[in-house]
Amino acid sequence: MLKYIQKFTCLAIYAGVSLGFVSNIAPFSTPAFAEDSSLGIVMRRGHLRVGIDAAIGGPYMFWNTKTQFYDGFELEIIQEIAARLNIEPRPINIPWTTQPENLSSRQVDLLLSAREEGALETGDTKGKFIETNPYYRSAQRLLIRADGTQIKSLRDMIGKRVGVVANSGGAAIAETYNKNRGNAIRLFSSRDLDRMIIQLRDRQLDAMILDEPVAVWQVRNNPNFIIVGEPLIPIRLVAIVNKDDVSLKKAIDKALTEMIQDGKLEQILKRWNLWESQKTLKSTKDLPASVLAIITPYSVYR
């Protein structure tokens, strides 16, 4: 997992975005995929085994009780990738924390489950996996009740009761802000997102700091909530494959490239109200050195 920078001086978001999709990748039938057998194995099998965690919840991935199947924008991306490879998608529900082990032991071919760029390049997982091109760029957002419009930024949260998911990017922002401001924010940290949402609704909390898709999802399902302020600490989400599976990675990259070029990815993200931010956020890598990015791994929102 990525470690966040301890000192917080400022957060800045700049206009413009480049999702960084690789272009000019050769078709599947060319020798470009001859360096290993990973793609061939998947193609012969006829389905792509993708490690997901439905406990992460909407809009990433969740169990839809109406359809009795998984749902979410990540599922739609998985389905589209598989369609472009002319194979069947097979999502396999695995707890988020054990997914890397399942990938390493080849119980799945791919992880597409709210994985941050570079997050597995530390500790025991360093050097074991490779990342695909990014499919989404997220950020942290401030969620408040619609009648709490006096809160528009972190500065407005001084003295306020603010909820964050433990070990999340939102927690990193609030904890670092407090460290430099003498615990100015009355911070409440929990892994129980649903409980904190109820507390915000019932005025036991004044605001929450959540990753953008989750904040958007809450607004979608509760018209009494709104998102305010600037997006904070943008970071890209990627799919993960084993380090030796270069041909499979290239095939996934090609599918993602086509999806961005023909507008399919935009169509999926728009359906989940997640497209607008993709046009205005830069990756953390694009921020100038003067801006200190505070980055922590995405928590599994349970």
mmCIF file of N, CA, C and O in Angstrom, residues 38-138:
data_model
loop_
_atom_site.group_PDB
_atom_site.id
_atom_site.type_symbol
_atom_site.label_atom_id
_atom_site.label_comp_id
_atom_site.label_asym_id
_atom_site.label_seq_id
_atom_site.Cartn_x
_atom_site.Cartn_y
_atom_site.Cartn_z
ATOM 1 N N SER A 38 -0.188 -16.233 -21.635
ATOM 2 C CA SER A 38 -1.315 -15.861 -20.776
ATOM 3 C C SER A 38 -2.572 -15.531 -21.568
ATOM 4 O O SER A 38 -3.671 -15.989 -21.222
ATOM 5 N N LEU A 39 -2.445 -14.754 -22.635
ATOM 6 C CA LEU A 39 -3.617 -14.428 -23.438
ATOM 7 C C LEU A 39 -4.171 -15.669 -24.115
ATOM 8 O O LEU A 39 -5.387 -15.894 -24.147
ATOM 9 N N GLY A 40 -3.275 -16.498 -24.665
ATOM 10 C CA GLY A 40 -3.709 -17.723 -25.335
ATOM 11 C C GLY A 40 -4.482 -18.640 -24.411
ATOM 12 O O GLY A 40 -5.483 -19.247 -24.802
ATOM 13 N N ILE A 41 -4.032 -18.743 -23.168
ATOM 14 C CA ILE A 41 -4.726 -19.594 -22.193
ATOM 15 C C ILE A 41 -6.137 -19.087 -21.945
ATOM 16 O O ILE A 41 -7.101 -19.856 -21.935
ATOM 17 N N VAL A 42 -6.260 -17.782 -21.776
ATOM 18 C CA VAL A 42 -7.571 -17.184 -21.528
ATOM 19 C C VAL A 42 -8.478 -17.370 -22.741
ATOM 20 O O VAL A 42 -9.660 -17.719 -22.609
ATOM 21 N N MET A 43 -7.930 -17.148 -23.942
ATOM 22 C CA MET A 43 -8.730 -17.258 -25.160
ATOM 23 C C MET A 43 -9.211 -18.695 -25.370
ATOM 24 O O MET A 43 -10.352 -18.935 -25.760
ATOM 25 N N ARG A 44 -8.338 -19.662 -25.118
ATOM 26 C CA ARG A 44 -8.735 -21.066 -25.288
ATOM 27 C C ARG A 44 -9.777 -21.475 -24.242
ATOM 28 O O ARG A 44 -10.673 -22.258 -24.532
ATOM 29 N N ARG A 45 -9.632 -20.946 -23.058
ATOM 30 C CA ARG A 45 -10.592 -21.237 -21.994
ATOM 31 C C ARG A 45 -11.955 -20.637 -22.319
ATOM 32 O O ARG A 45 -12.991 -21.183 -21.965
ATOM 33 N N GLY A 46 -11.945 -19.466 -22.941
ATOM 34 C CA GLY A 46 -13.189 -18.827 -23.359
ATOM 35 C C GLY A 46 -13.811 -17.899 -22.350
ATOM 36 O O GLY A 46 -14.880 -17.345 -22.594
ATOM 37 N N HIS A 47 -13.167 -17.701 -21.217
ATOM 38 C CA HIS A 47 -13.675 -16.739 -20.243
ATOM 39 C C HIS A 47 -12.524 -16.126 -19.448
ATOM 40 O O HIS A 47 -11.462 -16.730 -19.280
ATOM 41 N N LEU A 48 -12.771 -14.908 -18.976
ATOM 42 C CA LEU A 48 -11.787 -14.145 -18.213
ATOM 43 C C LEU A 48 -12.215 -14.136 -16.750
ATOM 44 O O LEU A 48 -13.292 -13.638 -16.409
ATOM 45 N N ARG A 49 -11.379 -14.709 -15.891
ATOM 46 C CA ARG A 49 -11.686 -14.770 -14.459
ATOM 47 C C ARG A 49 -11.179 -13.488 -13.793
ATOM 48 O O ARG A 49 -9.980 -13.252 -13.737
ATOM 49 N N VAL A 50 -12.107 -12.693 -13.295
ATOM 50 C CA VAL A 50 -11.756 -11.384 -12.740
ATOM 51 C C VAL A 50 -12.066 -11.352 -11.248
ATOM 52 O O VAL A 50 -13.214 -11.594 -10.838
ATOM 53 N N GLY A 51 -11.067 -11.060 -10.441
ATOM 54 C CA GLY A 51 -11.251 -10.934 -9.011
ATOM 55 C C GLY A 51 -11.922 -9.609 -8.668
ATOM 56 O O GLY A 51 -11.421 -8.543 -9.029
ATOM 57 N N ILE A 52 -13.070 -9.690 -7.997
ATOM 58 C CA ILE A 52 -13.821 -8.503 -7.575
ATOM 59 C C ILE A 52 -14.177 -8.667 -6.098
ATOM 60 O O ILE A 52 -13.996 -9.732 -5.511
ATOM 61 N N ASP A 53 -14.670 -7.609 -5.485
ATOM 62 C CA ASP A 53 -15.189 -7.696 -4.119
ATOM 63 C C ASP A 53 -16.476 -6.898 -4.051
ATOM 64 O O ASP A 53 -16.456 -5.666 -4.019
ATOM 65 N N ALA A 54 -17.597 -7.585 -4.036
ATOM 66 C CA ALA A 54 -18.894 -6.923 -4.024
ATOM 67 C C ALA A 54 -19.145 -6.166 -2.727
ATOM 68 O O ALA A 54 -20.033 -5.317 -2.663
ATOM 69 N N ALA A 55 -18.345 -6.454 -1.686
ATOM 70 C CA ALA A 55 -18.504 -5.742 -0.417
ATOM 71 C C ALA A 55 -18.040 -4.292 -0.525
ATOM 72 O O ALA A 55 -18.384 -3.477 0.332
ATOM 73 N N ILE A 56 -17.288 -3.956 -1.546
ATOM 74 C CA ILE A 56 -16.870 -2.563 -1.730
ATOM 75 C C ILE A 56 -18.101 -1.689 -1.905
ATOM 76 O O ILE A 56 -18.157 -0.561 -1.423
ATOM 77 N N GLY A 57 -19.095 -2.199 -2.587
ATOM 78 C CA GLY A 57 -20.356 -1.477 -2.686
ATOM 79 C C GLY A 57 -20.434 -0.531 -3.864
ATOM 80 O O GLY A 57 -19.485 -0.341 -4.620
ATOM 81 N N GLY A 58 -21.625 0.093 -3.998
ATOM 82 C CA GLY A 58 -21.867 0.989 -5.120
ATOM 83 C C GLY A 58 -21.065 2.262 -5.015
ATOM 84 O O GLY A 58 -20.779 2.726 -3.920
ATOM 85 N N PRO A 59 -20.700 2.790 -6.190
ATOM 86 C CA PRO A 59 -21.022 2.282 -7.525
ATOM 87 C C PRO A 59 -19.929 1.400 -8.119
ATOM 88 O O PRO A 59 -19.994 1.056 -9.285
ATOM 89 N N TYR A 60 -18.907 1.060 -7.300
ATOM 90 C CA TYR A 60 -17.824 0.222 -7.825
ATOM 91 C C TYR A 60 -18.354 -1.147 -8.233
ATOM 92 O O TYR A 60 -18.408 -1.500 -9.398
ATOM 93 N N MET A 61 -18.692 -1.937 -7.221
ATOM 94 C CA MET A 61 -19.171 -3.296 -7.441
ATOM 95 C C MET A 61 -20.077 -3.667 -6.274
ATOM 96 O O MET A 61 -19.720 -3.468 -5.118
ATOM 97 N N PHE A 62 -21.256 -4.190 -6.583
ATOM 98 C CA PHE A 62 -22.172 -4.571 -5.524
ATOM 99 C C PHE A 62 -23.133 -5.631 -6.040
ATOM 100 O O PHE A 62 -23.227 -5.866 -7.250
ATOM 101 N N TRP A 63 -23.823 -6.274 -5.109
ATOM 102 C CA TRP A 63 -24.804 -7.289 -5.485
ATOM 103 C C TRP A 63 -26.152 -6.619 -5.673
ATOM 104 O O TRP A 63 -26.675 -5.987 -4.761
ATOM 105 N N ASN A 64 -26.697 -6.742 -6.877
ATOM 106 C CA ASN A 64 -27.980 -6.140 -7.195
ATOM 107 C C ASN A 64 -29.082 -7.145 -6.881
ATOM 108 O O ASN A 64 -29.198 -8.181 -7.539
ATOM 109 N N THR A 65 -29.878 -6.844 -5.858
ATOM 110 C CA THR A 65 -30.921 -7.781 -5.431
ATOM 111 C C THR A 65 -32.025 -7.934 -6.472
ATOM 112 O O THR A 65 -32.721 -8.946 -6.497
ATOM 113 N N LYS A 66 -32.189 -6.931 -7.331
ATOM 114 C CA LYS A 66 -33.227 -7.015 -8.365
ATOM 115 C C LYS A 66 -32.823 -7.968 -9.478
ATOM 116 O O LYS A 66 -33.640 -8.758 -9.972
ATOM 117 N N THR A 67 -31.567 -7.876 -9.900
ATOM 118 C CA THR A 67 -31.100 -8.733 -10.995
ATOM 119 C C THR A 67 -30.502 -10.034 -10.500
ATOM 120 O O THR A 67 -30.254 -10.946 -11.286
ATOM 121 N N GLN A 68 -30.242 -10.106 -9.177
ATOM 122 C CA GLN A 68 -29.579 -11.263 -8.580
ATOM 123 C C GLN A 68 -28.228 -11.534 -9.245
ATOM 124 O O GLN A 68 -27.852 -12.679 -9.510
ATOM 125 N N PHE A 69 -27.524 -10.427 -9.504
ATOM 126 C CA PHE A 69 -26.166 -10.529 -10.053
ATOM 127 C C PHE A 69 -25.406 -9.283 -9.636
ATOM 128 O O PHE A 69 -25.974 -8.334 -9.094
ATOM 129 N N TYR A 70 -24.103 -9.290 -9.905
ATOM 130 C CA TYR A 70 -23.277 -8.138 -9.573
ATOM 131 C C TYR A 70 -23.658 -6.942 -10.434
ATOM 132 O O TYR A 70 -24.216 -7.075 -11.523
ATOM 133 N N ASP A 71 -23.304 -5.761 -9.957
ATOM 134 C CA ASP A 71 -23.600 -4.536 -10.680
ATOM 135 C C ASP A 71 -22.532 -3.503 -10.320
ATOM 136 O O ASP A 71 -21.765 -3.680 -9.380
ATOM 137 N N GLY A 72 -22.493 -2.411 -11.087
ATOM 138 C CA GLY A 72 -21.537 -1.344 -10.820
ATOM 139 C C GLY A 72 -20.751 -0.965 -12.056
ATOM 140 O O GLY A 72 -20.713 -1.705 -13.041
ATOM 141 N N PHE A 73 -20.095 0.189 -11.994
ATOM 142 C CA PHE A 73 -19.376 0.649 -13.182
ATOM 143 C C PHE A 73 -18.163 -0.225 -13.473
ATOM 144 O O PHE A 73 -17.787 -0.410 -14.638
ATOM 145 N N GLU A 74 -17.550 -0.807 -12.444
ATOM 146 C CA GLU A 74 -16.418 -1.698 -12.695
ATOM 147 C C GLU A 74 -16.887 -2.981 -13.384
ATOM 148 O O GLU A 74 -16.175 -3.519 -14.248
ATOM 149 N N LEU A 75 -18.060 -3.472 -13.028
ATOM 150 C CA LEU A 75 -18.586 -4.656 -13.705
ATOM 151 C C LEU A 75 -18.810 -4.357 -15.185
ATOM 152 O O LEU A 75 -18.465 -5.174 -16.051
ATOM 153 N N GLU A 76 -19.367 -3.193 -15.512
ATOM 154 C CA GLU A 76 -19.602 -2.845 -16.911
ATOM 155 C C GLU A 76 -18.289 -2.751 -17.689
ATOM 156 O O GLU A 76 -18.228 -3.131 -18.858
ATOM 157 N N ILE A 77 -17.257 -2.261 -17.041
ATOM 158 C CA ILE A 77 -15.944 -2.195 -17.695
ATOM 159 C C ILE A 77 -15.419 -3.604 -17.951
ATOM 160 O O ILE A 77 -14.893 -3.903 -19.035
ATOM 161 N N ILE A 78 -15.552 -4.483 -16.971
ATOM 162 C CA ILE A 78 -15.137 -5.881 -17.133
ATOM 163 C C ILE A 78 -15.887 -6.527 -18.297
ATOM 164 O O ILE A 78 -15.288 -7.212 -19.144
ATOM 165 N N GLN A 79 -17.171 -6.320 -18.356
ATOM 166 C CA GLN A 79 -17.986 -6.920 -19.414
ATOM 167 C C GLN A 79 -17.585 -6.407 -20.786
ATOM 168 O O GLN A 79 -17.532 -7.171 -21.761
ATOM 169 N N GLU A 80 -17.277 -5.129 -20.876
ATOM 170 C CA GLU A 80 -16.887 -4.547 -22.165
ATOM 171 C C GLU A 80 -15.518 -5.052 -22.605
ATOM 172 O O GLU A 80 -15.305 -5.344 -23.790
ATOM 173 N N ILE A 81 -14.586 -5.160 -21.671
ATOM 174 C CA ILE A 81 -13.266 -5.704 -22.006
ATOM 175 C C ILE A 81 -13.412 -7.125 -22.548
ATOM 176 O O ILE A 81 -12.829 -7.477 -23.586
ATOM 177 N N ALA A 82 -14.193 -7.949 -21.857
ATOM 178 C CA ALA A 82 -14.381 -9.333 -22.282
ATOM 179 C C ALA A 82 -15.038 -9.396 -23.662
ATOM 180 O O ALA A 82 -14.656 -10.212 -24.510
ATOM 181 N N ALA A 83 -16.003 -8.525 -23.905
ATOM 182 C CA ALA A 83 -16.681 -8.511 -25.202
ATOM 183 C C ALA A 83 -15.691 -8.200 -26.323
ATOM 184 O O ALA A 83 -15.776 -8.778 -27.413
ATOM 185 N N ARG A 84 -14.763 -7.287 -26.072
ATOM 186 C CA ARG A 84 -13.784 -6.927 -27.094
ATOM 187 C C ARG A 84 -12.741 -8.019 -27.307
ATOM 188 O O ARG A 84 -12.087 -8.056 -28.354
ATOM 189 N N LEU A 85 -12.588 -8.901 -26.316
ATOM 190 C CA LEU A 85 -11.711 -10.056 -26.496
ATOM 191 C C LEU A 85 -12.483 -11.255 -27.043
ATOM 192 O O LEU A 85 -11.895 -12.315 -27.281
ATOM 193 N N ASN A 86 -13.811 -11.066 -27.201
ATOM 194 C CA ASN A 86 -14.685 -12.122 -27.707
ATOM 195 C C ASN A 86 -14.684 -13.342 -26.795
ATOM 196 O O ASN A 86 -14.673 -14.490 -27.245
ATOM 197 N N ILE A 87 -14.673 -13.074 -25.478
ATOM 198 C CA ILE A 87 -14.756 -14.132 -24.489
ATOM 199 C C ILE A 87 -15.804 -13.736 -23.444
ATOM 200 O O ILE A 87 -16.350 -12.640 -23.475
ATOM 201 N N GLU A 88 -16.053 -14.632 -22.531
ATOM 202 C CA GLU A 88 -17.071 -14.400 -21.505
ATOM 203 C C GLU A 88 -16.435 -13.835 -20.236
ATOM 204 O O GLU A 88 -15.386 -14.328 -19.803
ATOM 205 N N PRO A 89 -17.039 -12.819 -19.611
ATOM 206 C CA PRO A 89 -16.518 -12.333 -18.331
ATOM 207 C C PRO A 89 -16.986 -13.234 -17.195
ATOM 208 O O PRO A 89 -18.140 -13.676 -17.182
ATOM 209 N N ARG A 90 -16.115 -13.505 -16.256
ATOM 210 C CA ARG A 90 -16.498 -14.318 -15.114
ATOM 211 C C ARG A 90 -15.998 -13.649 -13.828
ATOM 212 O O ARG A 90 -14.893 -13.936 -13.355
ATOM 213 N N PRO A 91 -16.796 -12.749 -13.234
ATOM 214 C CA PRO A 91 -16.395 -12.131 -11.977
ATOM 215 C C PRO A 91 -16.406 -13.146 -10.842
ATOM 216 O O PRO A 91 -17.343 -13.937 -10.709
ATOM 217 N N ILE A 92 -15.349 -13.128 -10.032
ATOM 218 C CA ILE A 92 -15.222 -14.043 -8.898
ATOM 219 C C ILE A 92 -15.076 -13.210 -7.639
ATOM 220 O O ILE A 92 -14.112 -12.446 -7.501
ATOM 221 N N ASN A 93 -16.022 -13.349 -6.735
ATOM 222 C CA ASN A 93 -16.045 -12.532 -5.527
ATOM 223 C C ASN A 93 -15.012 -13.032 -4.518
ATOM 224 O O ASN A 93 -15.092 -14.161 -4.040
ATOM 225 N N ILE A 94 -14.036 -12.162 -4.208
ATOM 226 C CA ILE A 94 -12.944 -12.497 -3.293
ATOM 227 C C ILE A 94 -12.735 -11.314 -2.361
ATOM 228 O O ILE A 94 -12.719 -10.168 -2.821
ATOM 229 N N PRO A 95 -12.566 -11.539 -1.069
ATOM 230 C CA PRO A 95 -12.282 -10.417 -0.163
ATOM 231 C C PRO A 95 -11.102 -9.598 -0.665
ATOM 232 O O PRO A 95 -10.079 -10.152 -1.075
ATOM 233 N N TRP A 96 -11.246 -8.281 -0.607
ATOM 234 C CA TRP A 96 -10.277 -7.365 -1.203
ATOM 235 C C TRP A 96 -8.852 -7.613 -0.712
ATOM 236 O O TRP A 96 -7.903 -7.584 -1.483
ATOM 237 N N THR A 97 -8.714 -7.886 0.581
ATOM 238 C CA THR A 97 -7.368 -8.028 1.156
ATOM 239 C C THR A 97 -6.652 -9.294 0.699
ATOM 240 O O THR A 97 -5.421 -9.346 0.710
ATOM 241 N N THR A 98 -7.391 -10.311 0.298
ATOM 242 C CA THR A 98 -6.761 -11.562 -0.130
ATOM 243 C C THR A 98 -6.678 -11.694 -1.646
ATOM 244 O O THR A 98 -6.172 -12.700 -2.148
ATOM 245 N N GLN A 99 -7.154 -10.717 -2.372
ATOM 246 C CA GLN A 99 -7.133 -10.787 -3.836
ATOM 247 C C GLN A 99 -5.734 -10.973 -4.425
ATOM 248 O O GLN A 99 -5.569 -11.778 -5.348
ATOM 249 N N PRO A 100 -4.714 -10.232 -3.964
ATOM 250 C CA PRO A 100 -3.381 -10.436 -4.541
ATOM 251 C C PRO A 100 -2.890 -11.878 -4.426
ATOM 252 O O PRO A 100 -2.271 -12.409 -5.359
ATOM 253 N N GLU A 101 -3.178 -12.532 -3.307
ATOM 254 C CA GLU A 101 -2.797 -13.931 -3.132
ATOM 255 C C GLU A 101 -3.499 -14.821 -4.139
ATOM 256 O O GLU A 101 -2.899 -15.743 -4.714
ATOM 257 N N ASN A 102 -4.784 -14.562 -4.383
ATOM 258 C CA ASN A 102 -5.534 -15.345 -5.364
ATOM 259 C C ASN A 102 -5.019 -15.123 -6.780
ATOM 260 O O ASN A 102 -5.003 -16.047 -7.599
ATOM 261 N N LEU A 103 -4.603 -13.906 -7.075
ATOM 262 C CA LEU A 103 -4.039 -13.627 -8.391
ATOM 263 C C LEU A 103 -2.690 -14.313 -8.551
ATOM 264 O O LEU A 103 -2.416 -14.934 -9.583
ATOM 265 N N SER A 104 -1.865 -14.223 -7.534
ATOM 266 C CA SER A 104 -0.533 -14.832 -7.590
ATOM 267 C C SER A 104 -0.614 -16.348 -7.763
ATOM 268 O O SER A 104 0.195 -16.937 -8.485
ATOM 269 N N SER A 105 -1.613 -16.978 -7.141
ATOM 270 C CA SER A 105 -1.779 -18.425 -7.263
ATOM 271 C C SER A 105 -2.603 -18.815 -8.489
ATOM 272 O O SER A 105 -2.955 -19.982 -8.659
ATOM 273 N N ARG A 106 -2.933 -17.824 -9.306
ATOM 274 C CA ARG A 106 -3.620 -17.990 -10.592
ATOM 275 C C ARG A 106 -5.018 -18.607 -10.455
ATOM 276 O O ARG A 106 -5.489 -19.319 -11.338
ATOM 277 N N GLN A 107 -5.683 -18.272 -9.365
ATOM 278 C CA GLN A 107 -7.094 -18.623 -9.242
ATOM 279 C C GLN A 107 -7.965 -17.640 -10.023
ATOM 280 O O GLN A 107 -9.122 -17.935 -10.322
ATOM 281 N N VAL A 108 -7.402 -16.470 -10.330
ATOM 282 C CA VAL A 108 -8.033 -15.498 -11.214
ATOM 283 C C VAL A 108 -6.980 -14.988 -12.191
ATOM 284 O O VAL A 108 -5.774 -15.132 -11.960
ATOM 285 N N ASP A 109 -7.431 -14.401 -13.297
ATOM 286 C CA ASP A 109 -6.518 -13.879 -14.310
ATOM 287 C C ASP A 109 -6.219 -12.402 -14.111
ATOM 288 O O ASP A 109 -5.181 -11.907 -14.585
ATOM 289 N N LEU A 110 -7.116 -11.712 -13.427
ATOM 290 C CA LEU A 110 -7.082 -10.252 -13.399
ATOM 291 C C LEU A 110 -7.780 -9.764 -12.136
ATOM 292 O O LEU A 110 -8.744 -10.374 -11.678
ATOM 293 N N LEU A 111 -7.273 -8.659 -11.571
ATOM 294 C CA LEU A 111 -7.983 -7.959 -10.505
ATOM 295 C C LEU A 111 -8.474 -6.634 -11.059
ATOM 296 O O LEU A 111 -7.687 -5.859 -11.607
ATOM 297 N N LEU A 112 -9.764 -6.378 -10.939
ATOM 298 C CA LEU A 112 -10.320 -5.081 -11.280
ATOM 299 C C LEU A 112 -11.270 -4.740 -10.149
ATOM 300 O O LEU A 112 -12.437 -5.100 -10.169
ATOM 301 N N SER A 113 -10.723 -4.055 -9.136
ATOM 302 C CA SER A 113 -11.449 -3.939 -7.873
ATOM 303 C C SER A 113 -10.935 -2.747 -7.066
ATOM 304 O O SER A 113 -10.367 -2.910 -5.993
ATOM 305 N N ALA A 114 -11.129 -1.533 -7.601
ATOM 306 C CA ALA A 114 -10.727 -0.304 -6.907
ATOM 307 C C ALA A 114 -9.264 -0.331 -6.485
ATOM 308 O O ALA A 114 -8.908 0.051 -5.373
ATOM 309 N N ARG A 115 -8.387 -0.768 -7.390
ATOM 310 C CA ARG A 115 -6.955 -0.844 -7.115
ATOM 311 C C ARG A 115 -6.258 0.427 -7.587
ATOM 312 O O ARG A 115 -6.340 0.809 -8.748
ATOM 313 N N GLU A 116 -5.533 1.069 -6.669
ATOM 314 C CA GLU A 116 -4.828 2.299 -7.006
ATOM 315 C C GLU A 116 -3.542 2.029 -7.772
ATOM 316 O O GLU A 116 -2.872 1.025 -7.559
ATOM 317 N N GLU A 117 -3.212 2.941 -8.639
ATOM 318 C CA GLU A 117 -1.951 2.900 -9.370
ATOM 319 C C GLU A 117 -0.787 2.855 -8.377
ATOM 320 O O GLU A 117 -0.660 3.703 -7.507
ATOM 321 N N GLY A 118 0.052 1.832 -8.493
ATOM 322 C CA GLY A 118 1.236 1.718 -7.652
ATOM 323 C C GLY A 118 1.012 1.149 -6.272
ATOM 324 O O GLY A 118 1.970 0.939 -5.521
ATOM 325 N N ALA A 119 -0.236 0.845 -5.915
ATOM 326 C CA ALA A 119 -0.533 0.432 -4.540
ATOM 327 C C ALA A 119 0.065 -0.923 -4.173
ATOM 328 O O ALA A 119 0.332 -1.177 -3.003
ATOM 329 N N LEU A 120 0.282 -1.799 -5.158
ATOM 330 C CA LEU A 120 0.842 -3.118 -4.864
ATOM 331 C C LEU A 120 2.352 -3.172 -5.084
ATOM 332 O O LEU A 120 2.950 -4.245 -5.013
ATOM 333 N N GLU A 121 2.952 -2.016 -5.310
ATOM 334 C CA GLU A 121 4.401 -1.966 -5.513
ATOM 335 C C GLU A 121 5.142 -1.692 -4.211
ATOM 336 O O GLU A 121 6.157 -0.991 -4.192
ATOM 337 N N THR A 122 4.623 -2.198 -3.126
ATOM 338 C CA THR A 122 5.262 -2.056 -1.826
ATOM 339 C C THR A 122 5.113 -3.366 -1.064
ATOM 340 O O THR A 122 4.263 -4.197 -1.375
ATOM 341 N N GLY A 123 5.953 -3.551 -0.060
ATOM 342 C CA GLY A 123 5.835 -4.696 0.826
ATOM 343 C C GLY A 123 5.963 -6.028 0.126
ATOM 344 O O GLY A 123 6.742 -6.201 -0.815
ATOM 345 N N ASP A 124 5.166 -7.001 0.581
ATOM 346 C CA ASP A 124 5.256 -8.371 0.077
ATOM 347 C C ASP A 124 4.818 -8.511 -1.374
ATOM 348 O O ASP A 124 5.155 -9.502 -2.028
ATOM 349 N N THR A 125 4.047 -7.567 -1.878
ATOM 350 C CA THR A 125 3.541 -7.677 -3.253
ATOM 351 C C THR A 125 4.432 -6.971 -4.273
ATOM 352 O O THR A 125 4.164 -7.053 -5.469
ATOM 353 N N LYS A 126 5.460 -6.305 -3.828
ATOM 354 C CA LYS A 126 6.321 -5.558 -4.749
ATOM 355 C C LYS A 126 6.973 -6.489 -5.770
ATOM 356 O O LYS A 126 7.544 -7.519 -5.428
ATOM 357 N N GLY A 127 6.861 -6.111 -7.039
ATOM 358 C CA GLY A 127 7.493 -6.866 -8.117
ATOM 359 C C GLY A 127 6.741 -8.091 -8.575
ATOM 360 O O GLY A 127 7.196 -8.781 -9.496
ATOM 361 N N LYS A 128 5.593 -8.386 -7.991
ATOM 362 C CA LYS A 128 4.848 -9.589 -8.350
ATOM 363 C C LYS A 128 3.824 -9.362 -9.457
ATOM 364 O O LYS A 128 3.401 -10.320 -10.113
ATOM 365 N N PHE A 129 3.421 -8.107 -9.640
ATOM 366 C CA PHE A 129 2.311 -7.825 -10.551
ATOM 367 C C PHE A 129 2.644 -6.661 -11.484
ATOM 368 O O PHE A 129 3.588 -5.910 -11.239
ATOM 369 N N ILE A 130 1.858 -6.521 -12.550
ATOM 370 C CA ILE A 130 1.955 -5.368 -13.436
ATOM 371 C C ILE A 130 0.563 -4.765 -13.601
ATOM 372 O O ILE A 130 -0.448 -5.456 -13.450
ATOM 373 N N GLU A 131 0.547 -3.483 -13.905
ATOM 374 C CA GLU A 131 -0.705 -2.751 -13.993
ATOM 375 C C GLU A 131 -1.098 -2.505 -15.443
ATOM 376 O O GLU A 131 -0.247 -2.309 -16.300
ATOM 377 N N THR A 132 -2.393 -2.489 -15.682
ATOM 378 C CA THR A 132 -2.899 -2.093 -16.989
ATOM 379 C C THR A 132 -2.975 -0.571 -17.060
ATOM 380 O O THR A 132 -2.686 0.127 -16.088
ATOM 381 N N ASN A 133 -3.396 -0.079 -18.207
ATOM 382 C CA ASN A 133 -3.702 1.340 -18.312
ATOM 383 C C ASN A 133 -4.830 1.679 -17.339
ATOM 384 O O ASN A 133 -5.663 0.825 -17.017
ATOM 385 N N PRO A 134 -4.908 2.919 -16.879
ATOM 386 C CA PRO A 134 -5.979 3.303 -15.950
ATOM 387 C C PRO A 134 -7.344 3.329 -16.634
ATOM 388 O O PRO A 134 -7.447 3.608 -17.819
ATOM 389 N N TYR A 135 -8.364 3.041 -15.854
ATOM 390 C CA TYR A 135 -9.734 3.108 -16.370
ATOM 391 C C TYR A 135 -10.561 4.182 -15.678
ATOM 392 O O TYR A 135 -11.669 4.496 -16.105
ATOM 393 N N TYR A 136 -10.023 4.751 -14.593
ATOM 394 C CA TYR A 136 -10.760 5.787 -13.883
ATOM 395 C C TYR A 136 -9.801 6.580 -13.009
ATOM 396 O O TYR A 136 -8.798 6.051 -12.533
ATOM 397 N N ARG A 137 -10.101 7.861 -12.846
ATOM 398 C CA ARG A 137 -9.330 8.702 -11.933
ATOM 399 C C ARG A 137 -10.261 9.235 -10.862
ATOM 400 O O ARG A 137 -11.245 9.898 -11.158
ATOM 401 N N SER A 138 -9.952 8.894 -9.620
ATOM 402 C CA SER A 138 -10.806 9.283 -8.514
ATOM 403 C C SER A 138 -10.170 10.416 -7.718
ATOM 404 O O SER A 138 -9.057 10.853 -7.985
#
